[in-house]
Each structure stands twice: as structure tokens, then as C-alpha cells.
Amino acid sequence: MIIGIIGIGLIGSSLARAFRAHALADSILLYDTHAPHMAEAKALNLGTEYCATPEELARQSDIVFVCTPVATIAGVIRVVAPHLKPGSIITDVGSVKTSVIAEASDLIPSGVAFVPGHPVAGTEHSGPAAGKADLFAGRTYAIIDEATPHSAPALKIAALTEKLGAKPVFMTAAQHDAVLAFVSHLPHIAAFSAVNGERKLSGQLGRDAASLAGSSFRDMTRVAASNTVVWRDIFLNNAQPILAACRLFRDELDALIAAIERGDAAEITRRLEQARAAKQQQNESQRT
Amino acid sequence: MIIGIIGIGLIGSSLARAFRAHALADSILLYDTHAPHMAEAKALNLGTEYCATPEELARQSDIVFVCTPVATIAGVIRVVAPHLKPGSIITDVGSVKTSVIAEASDLIPSGVAFVPGHPVAGTEHSGPAAGKADLFAGRTYAIIDEATPHSAPALKIAALTEKLGAKPVFMTAAQHDAVLAFVSHLPHIAAFSAVNGERKLSGQLGRDAASLAGSSFRDMTRVAASNTVVWRDIFLNNAQPILAACRLFRDELDALIAAIERGDAAEITRRLEQARAAKQQQNESQRT
């Protein structure tokens, strides 16, 4: 099987490493529009072939993974679509699904399957050197199959991700985007905002507040070091679900703040115990 | 030197372990009002002596560490104050300083020094078994010395914490509470609220959103598993600084959300790049 990967950042380079580590491809073709990424990928020996154009990669691949920032995925598909092999599959790894599917679905030629996907895995690091072969181990891999539930190509992608150690989960694009808005996009918005707020406070006090931070602030803001282009695009392309997630979070935040303001010990306790029980259950289910 | 520790939870038991590991005390006296904690401390061999009452502990100790939840610190000091040795020091480890100092300062007998302190260290675990001898290594230890700047007792506590590997930092109670409200109390409020919001979303969707969470949600919500009594007390006893911190955070959050809502790519980029640069600088300074 010939696997082509377009975009050799954190996710693309991790896929390349993982396919090689698990010996899942006869060839791994790589392309990145950014020349230094291509040079770095070659130096790291991430692929078996480095294509001069995305069209060249598409013409040879049985499966094409589009691993570019969300805003560019449909554009990449538009370029490569006419060159995809009959019987091949094109899939993406974007953190937002509805907007990409709306733009890209009509571009796919007949005889080719589009299987939108999203490995729910990442770190705050970016670029070809940041990838890890085990990035997907134990992680959920969302596969959007609502157009043709459990189609053969969707099952093929699912089986492939399972071989990387991931847990494939089928869902609709709307479900995916609503959930990810809350459990991924919101934590990033909170992290960026907390760091910017801490800078303002430090300016007001004339003292470096962050130097007094313990692990709670460090963990909450870890992802503020993430790639800003990737996250700008995610925010712009999943705006409505993100706004809904932020409203939900803000409602909880406001209610707890209001309880603190009026000194309502019982209500604070109720909210904290509810959260603690849920969190402990989440910790348990991650262990198993 | 005889060190007494009242309250053998995460911090108290870590202090006991650390004093023993660094051979800093001739005796380590322990007291906890909660009998199972006392039994656990004995089973773990955390002290050299286990006192039947806090008064008994106070009568023998050169330094008394009060390591109980914030709301109970002044009450403990009220009980032990008349029994403290002349020339001894009493210190606490509460995460909130202004309210404790206001309640406790007048209770201290002459000839005894009160040095309010706060090791900025912790985990989401609680109880005598959760402590670690190296909990304070590399961490800031705030010492409030505004009543008598750089007094001999304050310098003595600072030197002691330095021997545990901590970095003592002198500051005013108001500065401490404003900074901690932002870099510690706010991350906990955000964590509890994010978990409660995620539970609501999961209910709405009929799908377990947390199972799709990556490391950003896990890290943001890690501390939602923390001791709820400890955190309720911190919230109630530092309400005004916390409300100010939450306003500052909410302003940043609202501005970023508004930029997402109106699709303002330039403003999103500006905010993300500012946060990323600050976070990278924080990561750098933690490494050095």
C-alpha cells in the first residue's frame, strides 16, 4: 500500500513515523508546501519518497492524508482531487469537520472516497521534528461516516488507525464539532486568555505573577505555546460550536463565581463535589 | 530543634517527610484532629511523636506549622497560642493570607513570632499518604513579612524552606492574595467549571464528551479532583481577589470570543501570538 501525506507538521510527521514503525505501508510519500519542512523531513528520514508537487503524490497514493491547517484542507483537496487514483481514499486530520466537509465533498471525483477524520491527539509543539510514532496510541480517532455509514473506505481507515494503537470512533460532523469545541478548542481559548490575563496582572502589580504559579496554572496554560496559525484557523472554522461551548463554560463559571461572591458555602460545595466525582470517574476510565 | 505540625494532609505530611529527609529536626511532633489521619501518619512513620492534643504539641515545639484548611487556621492558632513556648515561631501554610492574618495576628502572645507562609506547591491528591518529601523542591515559598520586614523569625523560616529546596520569596499579604487568586484559585475555578460544563454537554448530546478529550482538557481539569473542603475554604476566604482575577480572565476570554464571533483573524492572531510568546518565556525561565 502506498500512503501519501500532505503537510508534515506535528500530525503528518507522527503519521509518517507511526506507519513506518508499524510497517503498514510499502511506500510513504511526503509533500509539504513549506520547503524547510521538506528538507527537515528528508533529514529526519520520515518518508520513502519526497514529491515535488501534491499532484505527483496524489497520482501514486492509495490513501492520501491531508495534514495541513484546517483553513487550507479544502484548497489542498481541490488541487489534488483530479489526480487521485480510482479506488483511492482521501482523508484529512482536521480538528474541525463541518466546514471542511461542506467545502470539500463536491470536489471528490467519482471512484474516490473521502473519509474525513480527526486523531484526537496532539502536543503544544509543532513541525516535522515534533512528531512521535506513538502519538496516537490509546487516543480516540474520530471518523465521520454520516454520508455513507460504515462504508468500506471508512472501515479501512478505521482499521488502519487501530493498527497505530488508536481507538476509531464513528460520528457525525456536527457531534464531532460540538464535542471538540468544548474539550479541545475551549481549553485552548482559556489557556491563551489566562496567559494574557496573567501578563496584565503582572503589569498592574509590578511583580511577575507567573513566577508564583504552581502546577495548576502551568497545566491550564501549557497549550498557550501551541501553533498560532493552526489554532486561529480552528477558531475561525468552528466558530458556532465554539461560541456554544464558551457559553456553556461561562454559565458554569459565572454560577460558581456568583456563589463565591455571595459566600454560599453549600452551593460552592455542591458544584465542587459534582466536578470532583466526575473528574475521578474520568481518571478511572482512562486507566482502564 | 523541635518542629510541630498540626494537620497531616498533603502539605503537612510533605513537610514531615521533607524535614526528616533533610534531617532538619531533632523531633517532629504531629497532631491531626481527624483520628484516621493520625493512625495513617503513625502507620507511615511520618513523625517522631504523636500528640494527643494541639496544646501538648505547642508546649514542646520551637516552630509550629499549622497545615489545616484555610478556614480553620485562625481557630487552631486561638487554641494553641496560650501554650506556645517563649521564643518559638508559629507559621501557617494557607493559600490565603489577608483573612488569616486579620483573624490570627492579635491572638499571638508576646515573645512568640507569627510568620504567615505559603508553599506554592500541591497536587490534586490529599491526605497523609499523598505527601512527598520533594514537594517543595524548586517551588516558591511565599513568606509574609510586612508587619516586620525581614525579621529574624521570618529569615529563620525562609532559611528552613530553602533547605527543603524551596525558593523563599517575601511579599505583602495583599500581593500574595492577588497573585494566587489568578495563578492558582482561578485555574481551580476554571477546572471545576469545565468538568461541570462537560457533564452538561454530554447529557445534551447523549455521548460522553470526555472520552473524546485530548491532553488539553485533561490538563485543564486535572485539579478538579482536588479536596473540595480545602478549595471551598480558599474560595470563601479570598473572595475579593478571586472576583478581581475572574474579571480579568473573563475580559480576556470575552475579547477573544468576540474576535472569533466576528471572524477577526488579525485580532485572534494578535492575542494568540502575545500569549504564545509569554508562555514560551515562562517555559524558558522555569528551565533555568
PDB file of C-alpha atoms in Angstrom, chain A:
ATOM      1  CA  MET A   1       0.000   0.000   0.000  1.00  0.00           C
ATOM      2  CA  ILE A   2       1.249   3.463  -0.904  1.00  0.00           C
ATOM      3  CA  ILE A   3       0.408   6.169   1.634  1.00  0.00           C
ATOM      4  CA  GLY A   4       0.788   9.840   0.768  1.00  0.00           C
ATOM      5  CA  ILE A   5       0.945  12.557   3.423  1.00  0.00           C
ATOM      6  CA  ILE A   6       0.488  16.222   2.545  1.00  0.00           C
ATOM      7  CA  GLY A   7       1.626  18.555   5.320  1.00  0.00           C
ATOM      8  CA  ILE A   8       4.494  17.323   7.509  1.00  0.00           C
ATOM      9  CA  GLY A   9       3.799  19.105  10.782  1.00  0.00           C
ATOM     10  CA  LEU A  10       3.125  17.530  14.169  1.00  0.00           C
ATOM     11  CA  ILE A  11       0.346  15.206  12.958  1.00  0.00           C
ATOM     12  CA  GLY A  12       1.667  14.467   9.455  1.00  0.00           C
ATOM     13  CA  SER A  13       5.145  13.621  10.706  1.00  0.00           C
ATOM     14  CA  SER A  14       3.689  11.500  13.520  1.00  0.00           C
ATOM     15  CA  LEU A  15       1.612   9.531  10.989  1.00  0.00           C
ATOM     16  CA  ALA A  16       4.726   9.007   8.835  1.00  0.00           C
ATOM     17  CA  ARG A  17       6.681   7.759  11.834  1.00  0.00           C
ATOM     18  CA  ALA A  18       3.806   5.546  13.009  1.00  0.00           C
ATOM     19  CA  PHE A  19       3.187   3.953   9.573  1.00  0.00           C
ATOM     20  CA  ARG A  20       6.884   3.156   9.348  1.00  0.00           C
ATOM     21  CA  ALA A  21       7.150   1.898  12.938  1.00  0.00           C
ATOM     22  CA  HIS A  22       4.226  -0.473  12.348  1.00  0.00           C
ATOM     23  CA  ALA A  23       5.366  -1.389   8.799  1.00  0.00           C
ATOM     24  CA  LEU A  24       1.950  -0.506   7.404  1.00  0.00           C
ATOM     25  CA  ALA A  25       2.980   0.960   4.042  1.00  0.00           C
ATOM     26  CA  ASP A  26       5.125  -0.168   1.100  1.00  0.00           C
ATOM     27  CA  SER A  27       5.901   3.470   0.426  1.00  0.00           C
ATOM     28  CA  ILE A  28       5.357   6.692   2.351  1.00  0.00           C
ATOM     29  CA  LEU A  29       5.228   9.717   0.040  1.00  0.00           C
ATOM     30  CA  LEU A  30       5.587  13.140   1.610  1.00  0.00           C
ATOM     31  CA  TYR A  31       4.837  16.656   0.417  1.00  0.00           C
ATOM     32  CA  ASP A  32       4.858  19.990   2.213  1.00  0.00           C
ATOM     33  CA  THR A  33       4.448  23.386   0.566  1.00  0.00           C
ATOM     34  CA  HIS A  34       6.980  24.794   3.035  1.00  0.00           C
ATOM     35  CA  ALA A  35      10.491  23.957   1.701  1.00  0.00           C
ATOM     36  CA  PRO A  36      12.233  23.924   5.119  1.00  0.00           C
ATOM     37  CA  HIS A  37       9.691  21.321   6.332  1.00  0.00           C
ATOM     38  CA  MET A  38      10.526  19.142   3.303  1.00  0.00           C
ATOM     39  CA  ALA A  39      14.259  19.483   3.999  1.00  0.00           C
ATOM     40  CA  GLU A  40      13.696  18.651   7.674  1.00  0.00           C
ATOM     41  CA  ALA A  41      11.535  15.633   6.784  1.00  0.00           C
ATOM     42  CA  LYS A  42      14.296  14.350   4.488  1.00  0.00           C
ATOM     43  CA  ALA A  43      16.956  14.921   7.132  1.00  0.00           C
ATOM     44  CA  LEU A  44      14.810  13.007   9.632  1.00  0.00           C
ATOM     45  CA  ASN A  45      14.226  10.271   7.023  1.00  0.00           C
ATOM     46  CA  LEU A  46      10.468  10.375   7.640  1.00  0.00           C
ATOM     47  CA  GLY A  47       9.348   9.098   4.207  1.00  0.00           C
ATOM     48  CA  THR A  48      10.428   6.816   1.407  1.00  0.00           C
ATOM     49  CA  GLU A  49       9.818   9.427  -1.300  1.00  0.00           C
ATOM     50  CA  TYR A  50       9.557  13.225  -1.347  1.00  0.00           C
ATOM     51  CA  CYS A  51       7.230  14.562  -4.046  1.00  0.00           C
ATOM     52  CA  ALA A  52       7.843  17.827  -5.893  1.00  0.00           C
ATOM     53  CA  THR A  53       4.101  18.589  -6.103  1.00  0.00           C
ATOM     54  CA  PRO A  54       0.939  17.416  -4.318  1.00  0.00           C
ATOM     55  CA  GLU A  55      -0.423  16.259  -7.694  1.00  0.00           C
ATOM     56  CA  GLU A  56       2.539  13.888  -8.107  1.00  0.00           C
ATOM     57  CA  LEU A  57       1.848  12.491  -4.623  1.00  0.00           C
ATOM     58  CA  ALA A  58      -1.875  12.065  -5.380  1.00  0.00           C
ATOM     59  CA  ARG A  59      -1.258  10.189  -8.636  1.00  0.00           C
ATOM     60  CA  GLN A  60       0.660   7.426  -6.809  1.00  0.00           C
ATOM     61  CA  SER A  61      -1.095   7.079  -3.453  1.00  0.00           C
ATOM     62  CA  ASP A  62      -3.698   4.506  -2.374  1.00  0.00           C
ATOM     63  CA  ILE A  63      -4.524   6.662   0.641  1.00  0.00           C
ATOM     64  CA  VAL A  64      -3.830  10.394   0.877  1.00  0.00           C
ATOM     65  CA  PHE A  65      -3.722  12.024   4.325  1.00  0.00           C
ATOM     66  CA  VAL A  66      -4.199  15.797   4.207  1.00  0.00           C
ATOM     67  CA  CYS A  67      -2.465  17.098   7.365  1.00  0.00           C
ATOM     68  CA  THR A  68      -2.421  20.850   6.757  1.00  0.00           C
ATOM     69  CA  PRO A  69      -4.032  23.565   8.931  1.00  0.00           C
ATOM     70  CA  VAL A  70      -7.838  23.455   8.825  1.00  0.00           C
ATOM     71  CA  ALA A  71      -8.297  26.528   6.617  1.00  0.00           C
ATOM     72  CA  THR A  72      -6.145  25.040   3.840  1.00  0.00           C
ATOM     73  CA  ILE A  73      -7.562  21.489   3.724  1.00  0.00           C
ATOM     74  CA  ALA A  74     -10.305  22.152   1.153  1.00  0.00           C
ATOM     75  CA  GLY A  75      -7.815  24.047  -1.019  1.00  0.00           C
ATOM     76  CA  VAL A  76      -5.401  21.122  -0.964  1.00  0.00           C
ATOM     77  CA  ILE A  77      -8.215  18.716  -1.857  1.00  0.00           C
ATOM     78  CA  ARG A  78      -9.234  20.988  -4.753  1.00  0.00           C
ATOM     79  CA  VAL A  79      -5.682  20.810  -6.151  1.00  0.00           C
ATOM     80  CA  VAL A  80      -5.173  17.055  -5.807  1.00  0.00           C
ATOM     81  CA  ALA A  81      -8.713  15.768  -6.463  1.00  0.00           C
ATOM     82  CA  PRO A  82      -8.412  15.490 -10.278  1.00  0.00           C
ATOM     83  CA  HIS A  83      -5.208  13.466  -9.850  1.00  0.00           C
ATOM     84  CA  LEU A  84      -6.389  10.900  -7.290  1.00  0.00           C
ATOM     85  CA  LYS A  85      -6.243   7.243  -8.377  1.00  0.00           C
ATOM     86  CA  PRO A  86      -9.560   5.437  -8.978  1.00  0.00           C
ATOM     87  CA  GLY A  87     -10.279   3.347  -5.886  1.00  0.00           C
ATOM     88  CA  SER A  88      -8.127   5.508  -3.674  1.00  0.00           C
ATOM     89  CA  ILE A  89      -9.158   7.180  -0.424  1.00  0.00           C
ATOM     90  CA  ILE A  90      -8.511  10.756   0.631  1.00  0.00           C
ATOM     91  CA  THR A  91      -8.787  11.605   4.310  1.00  0.00           C
ATOM     92  CA  ASP A  92      -7.903  14.623   6.417  1.00  0.00           C
ATOM     93  CA  VAL A  93      -6.938  15.082  10.062  1.00  0.00           C
ATOM     94  CA  GLY A  94      -8.523  18.486  10.670  1.00  0.00           C
ATOM     95  CA  SER A  95      -9.814  19.393  14.143  1.00  0.00           C
ATOM     96  CA  VAL A  96     -12.976  20.815  12.558  1.00  0.00           C
ATOM     97  CA  LYS A  97     -15.208  18.723  10.322  1.00  0.00           C
ATOM     98  CA  THR A  98     -18.425  20.500   9.238  1.00  0.00           C
ATOM     99  CA  SER A  99     -16.776  23.401   7.410  1.00  0.00           C
ATOM    100  CA  VAL A 100     -14.167  21.195   5.700  1.00  0.00           C
ATOM    101  CA  ILE A 101     -16.771  18.663   4.558  1.00  0.00           C
ATOM    102  CA  ALA A 102     -19.032  21.423   3.231  1.00  0.00           C
ATOM    103  CA  GLU A 103     -16.194  22.832   1.143  1.00  0.00           C
ATOM    104  CA  ALA A 104     -14.518  19.610   0.046  1.00  0.00           C
ATOM    105  CA  SER A 105     -17.195  16.974  -0.538  1.00  0.00           C
ATOM    106  CA  ASP A 106     -18.198  18.184  -4.012  1.00  0.00           C
ATOM    107  CA  LEU A 107     -14.576  18.214  -5.166  1.00  0.00           C
ATOM    108  CA  ILE A 108     -14.072  14.449  -4.836  1.00  0.00           C
ATOM    109  CA  PRO A 109     -14.168  12.620  -8.214  1.00  0.00           C
ATOM    110  CA  SER A 110     -16.349   9.537  -8.553  1.00  0.00           C
ATOM    111  CA  GLY A 111     -14.443   6.359  -7.806  1.00  0.00           C
ATOM    112  CA  VAL A 112     -12.577   8.068  -4.986  1.00  0.00           C
ATOM    113  CA  ALA A 113     -13.764   8.043  -1.343  1.00  0.00           C
ATOM    114  CA  PHE A 114     -13.461  10.991   1.048  1.00  0.00           C
ATOM    115  CA  VAL A 115     -13.270   9.860   4.676  1.00  0.00           C
ATOM    116  CA  PRO A 116     -12.990  12.899   6.989  1.00  0.00           C
ATOM    117  CA  GLY A 117     -11.052  12.021  10.115  1.00  0.00           C
ATOM    118  CA  HIS A 118      -9.515  13.522  13.222  1.00  0.00           C
ATOM    119  CA  PRO A 119      -6.973  11.922  15.506  1.00  0.00           C
ATOM    120  CA  VAL A 120      -7.675  13.481  18.906  1.00  0.00           C
ATOM    121  CA  ALA A 121      -4.016  13.738  19.768  1.00  0.00           C
ATOM    122  CA  GLY A 122      -1.500  16.493  19.861  1.00  0.00           C
ATOM    123  CA  THR A 123       1.015  18.406  21.878  1.00  0.00           C
ATOM    124  CA  GLU A 124       1.866  22.078  22.155  1.00  0.00           C
ATOM    125  CA  HIS A 125       4.851  21.502  19.845  1.00  0.00           C
ATOM    126  CA  SER A 126       4.780  21.821  16.069  1.00  0.00           C
ATOM    127  CA  GLY A 127       6.787  20.990  12.958  1.00  0.00           C
ATOM    128  CA  PRO A 128       8.302  17.776  11.487  1.00  0.00           C
ATOM    129  CA  ALA A 129      10.689  17.257  14.419  1.00  0.00           C
ATOM    130  CA  ALA A 130       7.840  17.374  16.965  1.00  0.00           C
ATOM    131  CA  GLY A 131       6.106  14.210  15.706  1.00  0.00           C
ATOM    132  CA  LYS A 132       6.122  10.919  17.605  1.00  0.00           C
ATOM    133  CA  ALA A 133       5.372   7.403  16.359  1.00  0.00           C
ATOM    134  CA  ASP A 134       3.253   6.702  19.430  1.00  0.00           C
ATOM    135  CA  LEU A 135       1.257   9.961  19.331  1.00  0.00           C
ATOM    136  CA  PHE A 136      -1.958   8.051  18.503  1.00  0.00           C
ATOM    137  CA  ALA A 137      -1.547   5.165  20.945  1.00  0.00           C
ATOM    138  CA  GLY A 138      -4.607   4.920  23.167  1.00  0.00           C
ATOM    139  CA  ARG A 139      -6.146   8.052  21.633  1.00  0.00           C
ATOM    140  CA  THR A 140      -9.539   8.446  20.027  1.00  0.00           C
ATOM    141  CA  TYR A 141      -9.552   8.741  16.228  1.00  0.00           C
ATOM    142  CA  ALA A 142     -12.825  10.293  15.067  1.00  0.00           C
ATOM    143  CA  ILE A 143     -14.098   9.148  11.679  1.00  0.00           C
ATOM    144  CA  ILE A 144     -17.015  10.952  10.038  1.00  0.00           C
ATOM    145  CA  ASP A 145     -19.092   8.455   8.113  1.00  0.00           C
ATOM    146  CA  GLU A 146     -22.551  10.035   8.126  1.00  0.00           C
ATOM    147  CA  ALA A 147     -22.620  10.350   4.315  1.00  0.00           C
ATOM    148  CA  THR A 148     -22.291   6.549   3.956  1.00  0.00           C
ATOM    149  CA  PRO A 149     -22.339   4.928   7.412  1.00  0.00           C
ATOM    150  CA  HIS A 150     -19.716   2.215   7.849  1.00  0.00           C
ATOM    151  CA  SER A 151     -18.672   2.366   4.197  1.00  0.00           C
ATOM    152  CA  ALA A 152     -15.781   0.109   3.154  1.00  0.00           C
ATOM    153  CA  PRO A 153     -13.345   3.072   2.908  1.00  0.00           C
ATOM    154  CA  ALA A 154     -14.359   4.349   6.380  1.00  0.00           C
ATOM    155  CA  LEU A 155     -13.815   0.864   7.800  1.00  0.00           C
ATOM    156  CA  LYS A 156     -10.442   0.693   6.038  1.00  0.00           C
ATOM    157  CA  ILE A 157      -9.288   3.969   7.609  1.00  0.00           C
ATOM    158  CA  ALA A 158     -10.630   2.780  10.983  1.00  0.00           C
ATOM    159  CA  ALA A 159      -8.677  -0.491  10.732  1.00  0.00           C
ATOM    160  CA  LEU A 160      -5.521   1.423   9.788  1.00  0.00           C
ATOM    161  CA  THR A 161      -5.795   3.788  12.764  1.00  0.00           C
ATOM    162  CA  GLU A 162      -6.416   0.823  15.038  1.00  0.00           C
ATOM    163  CA  LYS A 163      -3.063  -0.612  13.910  1.00  0.00           C
ATOM    164  CA  LEU A 164      -1.466   2.646  15.117  1.00  0.00           C
ATOM    165  CA  GLY A 165      -2.919   1.939  18.561  1.00  0.00           C
ATOM    166  CA  ALA A 166      -5.737   4.479  18.205  1.00  0.00           C
ATOM    167  CA  LYS A 167      -9.401   3.881  19.061  1.00  0.00           C
ATOM    168  CA  PRO A 168     -11.512   4.705  15.974  1.00  0.00           C
ATOM    169  CA  VAL A 169     -14.948   6.158  16.770  1.00  0.00           C
ATOM    170  CA  PHE A 170     -17.604   6.866  14.137  1.00  0.00           C
ATOM    171  CA  MET A 171     -19.698  10.006  14.498  1.00  0.00           C
ATOM    172  CA  THR A 172     -21.394  12.833  12.670  1.00  0.00           C
ATOM    173  CA  ALA A 173     -19.562  16.048  11.837  1.00  0.00           C
ATOM    174  CA  ALA A 174     -21.947  18.098  13.994  1.00  0.00           C
ATOM    175  CA  GLN A 175     -21.397  15.851  17.031  1.00  0.00           C
ATOM    176  CA  HIS A 176     -17.659  15.954  16.478  1.00  0.00           C
ATOM    177  CA  ASP A 177     -17.520  19.726  16.210  1.00  0.00           C
ATOM    178  CA  ALA A 178     -19.713  20.306  19.281  1.00  0.00           C
ATOM    179  CA  VAL A 179     -17.675  17.933  21.444  1.00  0.00           C
ATOM    180  CA  LEU A 180     -14.271  19.126  20.231  1.00  0.00           C
ATOM    181  CA  ALA A 181     -15.311  22.748  20.683  1.00  0.00           C
ATOM    182  CA  PHE A 182     -15.752  22.000  24.365  1.00  0.00           C
ATOM    183  CA  VAL A 183     -12.991  19.505  25.152  1.00  0.00           C
ATOM    184  CA  SER A 184     -10.253  20.900  22.921  1.00  0.00           C
ATOM    185  CA  HIS A 185     -10.960  24.336  21.457  1.00  0.00           C
ATOM    186  CA  LEU A 186     -12.269  25.839  24.711  1.00  0.00           C
ATOM    187  CA  PRO A 187      -9.219  24.694  26.755  1.00  0.00           C
ATOM    188  CA  HIS A 188      -7.014  26.434  24.192  1.00  0.00           C
ATOM    189  CA  ILE A 189      -9.093  29.637  24.342  1.00  0.00           C
ATOM    190  CA  ALA A 190      -8.912  29.508  28.145  1.00  0.00           C
ATOM    191  CA  ALA A 191      -5.139  28.917  28.047  1.00  0.00           C
ATOM    192  CA  PHE A 192      -4.411  31.827  25.691  1.00  0.00           C
ATOM    193  CA  SER A 193      -6.716  34.079  27.755  1.00  0.00           C
ATOM    194  CA  ALA A 194      -5.213  33.053  31.111  1.00  0.00           C
ATOM    195  CA  VAL A 195      -1.683  33.842  29.931  1.00  0.00           C
ATOM    196  CA  ASN A 196      -2.734  37.222  28.534  1.00  0.00           C
ATOM    197  CA  GLY A 197      -4.583  37.988  31.781  1.00  0.00           C
ATOM    198  CA  GLU A 198      -1.555  36.978  33.862  1.00  0.00           C
ATOM    199  CA  ARG A 199       0.609  39.378  31.824  1.00  0.00           C
ATOM    200  CA  LYS A 200      -1.836  42.219  32.571  1.00  0.00           C
ATOM    201  CA  LEU A 201      -1.903  41.388  36.283  1.00  0.00           C
ATOM    202  CA  SER A 202       1.895  41.269  36.417  1.00  0.00           C
ATOM    203  CA  GLY A 203       1.995  44.702  34.785  1.00  0.00           C
ATOM    204  CA  GLN A 204      -0.503  46.068  37.315  1.00  0.00           C
ATOM    205  CA  LEU A 205       1.364  44.653  40.332  1.00  0.00           C
ATOM    206  CA  GLY A 206       4.902  45.265  39.072  1.00  0.00           C
ATOM    207  CA  ARG A 207       5.650  41.647  40.026  1.00  0.00           C
ATOM    208  CA  ASP A 208       5.922  38.530  37.857  1.00  0.00           C
ATOM    209  CA  ALA A 209       2.785  36.612  38.822  1.00  0.00           C
ATOM    210  CA  ALA A 210       3.762  33.578  36.739  1.00  0.00           C
ATOM    211  CA  SER A 211       6.843  33.030  38.907  1.00  0.00           C
ATOM    212  CA  LEU A 212       4.441  32.274  41.781  1.00  0.00           C
ATOM    213  CA  ALA A 213       2.395  29.843  39.729  1.00  0.00           C
ATOM    214  CA  GLY A 214       2.092  26.228  40.766  1.00  0.00           C
ATOM    215  CA  SER A 215       1.198  23.287  38.591  1.00  0.00           C
ATOM    216  CA  SER A 216      -2.471  24.278  38.182  1.00  0.00           C
ATOM    217  CA  PHE A 217      -1.598  27.407  36.177  1.00  0.00           C
ATOM    218  CA  ARG A 218       1.174  25.630  34.305  1.00  0.00           C
ATOM    219  CA  ASP A 219      -1.156  22.826  33.241  1.00  0.00           C
ATOM    220  CA  MET A 220      -4.031  25.141  32.384  1.00  0.00           C
ATOM    221  CA  THR A 221      -1.780  27.255  30.136  1.00  0.00           C
ATOM    222  CA  ARG A 222       0.502  24.566  28.659  1.00  0.00           C
ATOM    223  CA  VAL A 223      -1.229  24.712  25.269  1.00  0.00           C
ATOM    224  CA  ALA A 224      -0.823  28.507  25.041  1.00  0.00           C
ATOM    225  CA  ALA A 225       2.543  27.648  23.431  1.00  0.00           C
ATOM    226  CA  SER A 226       0.719  25.941  20.528  1.00  0.00           C
ATOM    227  CA  ASN A 227       0.974  26.847  16.839  1.00  0.00           C
ATOM    228  CA  THR A 228      -0.995  30.071  16.417  1.00  0.00           C
ATOM    229  CA  VAL A 229      -1.883  29.575  12.720  1.00  0.00           C
ATOM    230  CA  VAL A 230      -3.334  26.132  13.403  1.00  0.00           C
ATOM    231  CA  TRP A 231      -5.443  27.449  16.269  1.00  0.00           C
ATOM    232  CA  ARG A 232      -6.563  30.666  14.559  1.00  0.00           C
ATOM    233  CA  ASP A 233      -7.874  28.508  11.719  1.00  0.00           C
ATOM    234  CA  ILE A 234      -9.650  26.113  14.060  1.00  0.00           C
ATOM    235  CA  PHE A 235     -11.310  29.008  15.897  1.00  0.00           C
ATOM    236  CA  LEU A 236     -12.455  30.640  12.627  1.00  0.00           C
ATOM    237  CA  ASN A 237     -13.688  27.395  11.101  1.00  0.00           C
ATOM    238  CA  ASN A 238     -15.603  26.122  14.119  1.00  0.00           C
ATOM    239  CA  ALA A 239     -16.917  29.453  15.354  1.00  0.00           C
ATOM    240  CA  GLN A 240     -20.552  28.496  16.061  1.00  0.00           C
ATOM    241  CA  PRO A 241     -19.855  25.313  18.102  1.00  0.00           C
ATOM    242  CA  ILE A 242     -17.068  27.179  19.914  1.00  0.00           C
ATOM    243  CA  LEU A 243     -19.419  30.032  20.820  1.00  0.00           C
ATOM    244  CA  ALA A 244     -21.906  27.470  22.175  1.00  0.00           C
ATOM    245  CA  ALA A 245     -19.141  25.735  24.185  1.00  0.00           C
ATOM    246  CA  CYS A 246     -17.930  29.055  25.590  1.00  0.00           C
ATOM    247  CA  ARG A 247     -21.492  29.968  26.628  1.00  0.00           C
ATOM    248  CA  LEU A 248     -21.824  26.631  28.434  1.00  0.00           C
ATOM    249  CA  PHE A 249     -18.459  27.112  30.184  1.00  0.00           C
ATOM    250  CA  ARG A 250     -19.243  30.747  31.027  1.00  0.00           C
ATOM    251  CA  ASP A 251     -22.579  29.760  32.569  1.00  0.00           C
ATOM    252  CA  GLU A 252     -20.808  27.310  34.895  1.00  0.00           C
ATOM    253  CA  LEU A 253     -18.034  29.791  35.638  1.00  0.00           C
ATOM    254  CA  ASP A 254     -20.488  32.616  36.346  1.00  0.00           C
ATOM    255  CA  ALA A 255     -22.591  30.455  38.663  1.00  0.00           C
ATOM    256  CA  LEU A 256     -19.560  29.408  40.711  1.00  0.00           C
ATOM    257  CA  ILE A 257     -18.235  32.982  40.831  1.00  0.00           C
ATOM    258  CA  ALA A 258     -21.670  34.217  41.944  1.00  0.00           C
ATOM    259  CA  ALA A 259     -21.726  31.603  44.727  1.00  0.00           C
ATOM    260  CA  ILE A 260     -18.280  32.804  45.870  1.00  0.00           C
ATOM    261  CA  GLU A 261     -19.432  36.430  45.723  1.00  0.00           C
ATOM    262  CA  ARG A 262     -22.434  35.790  47.973  1.00  0.00           C
ATOM    263  CA  GLY A 263     -20.466  33.443  50.270  1.00  0.00           C
ATOM    264  CA  ASP A 264     -22.747  30.496  49.518  1.00  0.00           C
ATOM    265  CA  ALA A 265     -20.721  27.618  51.002  1.00  0.00           C
ATOM    266  CA  ALA A 266     -23.385  24.985  50.266  1.00  0.00           C
ATOM    267  CA  GLU A 267     -23.615  25.872  46.581  1.00  0.00           C
ATOM    268  CA  ILE A 268     -19.813  26.020  46.212  1.00  0.00           C
ATOM    269  CA  THR A 269     -19.547  22.590  47.853  1.00  0.00           C
ATOM    270  CA  ARG A 270     -22.279  21.167  45.605  1.00  0.00           C
ATOM    271  CA  ARG A 271     -20.509  22.348  42.451  1.00  0.00           C
ATOM    272  CA  LEU A 272     -17.052  21.229  43.595  1.00  0.00           C
ATOM    273  CA  GLU A 273     -18.227  17.784  44.681  1.00  0.00           C
ATOM    274  CA  GLN A 274     -20.103  17.261  41.420  1.00  0.00           C
ATOM    275  CA  ALA A 275     -16.988  18.185  39.425  1.00  0.00           C
ATOM    276  CA  ARG A 276     -14.677  16.111  41.614  1.00  0.00           C
ATOM    277  CA  ALA A 277     -16.823  12.985  41.288  1.00  0.00           C
ATOM    278  CA  ALA A 278     -16.994  13.375  37.503  1.00  0.00           C
ATOM    279  CA  LYS A 279     -13.253  14.003  37.227  1.00  0.00           C
ATOM    280  CA  GLN A 280     -12.405  10.985  39.358  1.00  0.00           C
ATOM    281  CA  GLN A 281     -14.633   8.855  37.143  1.00  0.00           C
ATOM    282  CA  GLN A 282     -12.867  10.214  34.052  1.00  0.00           C
ATOM    283  CA  ASN A 283      -9.484   9.388  35.623  1.00  0.00           C
ATOM    284  CA  GLU A 284     -10.730   5.870  36.358  1.00  0.00           C
ATOM    285  CA  SER A 285     -11.978   5.241  32.832  1.00  0.00           C
ATOM    286  CA  GLN A 286      -8.699   6.484  31.368  1.00  0.00           C
ATOM    287  CA  ARG A 287      -6.796   3.990  33.470  1.00  0.00           C
ATOM    288  CA  THR A 288      -8.824   1.065  32.195  1.00  0.00           C
TER     289      THR A 288
END
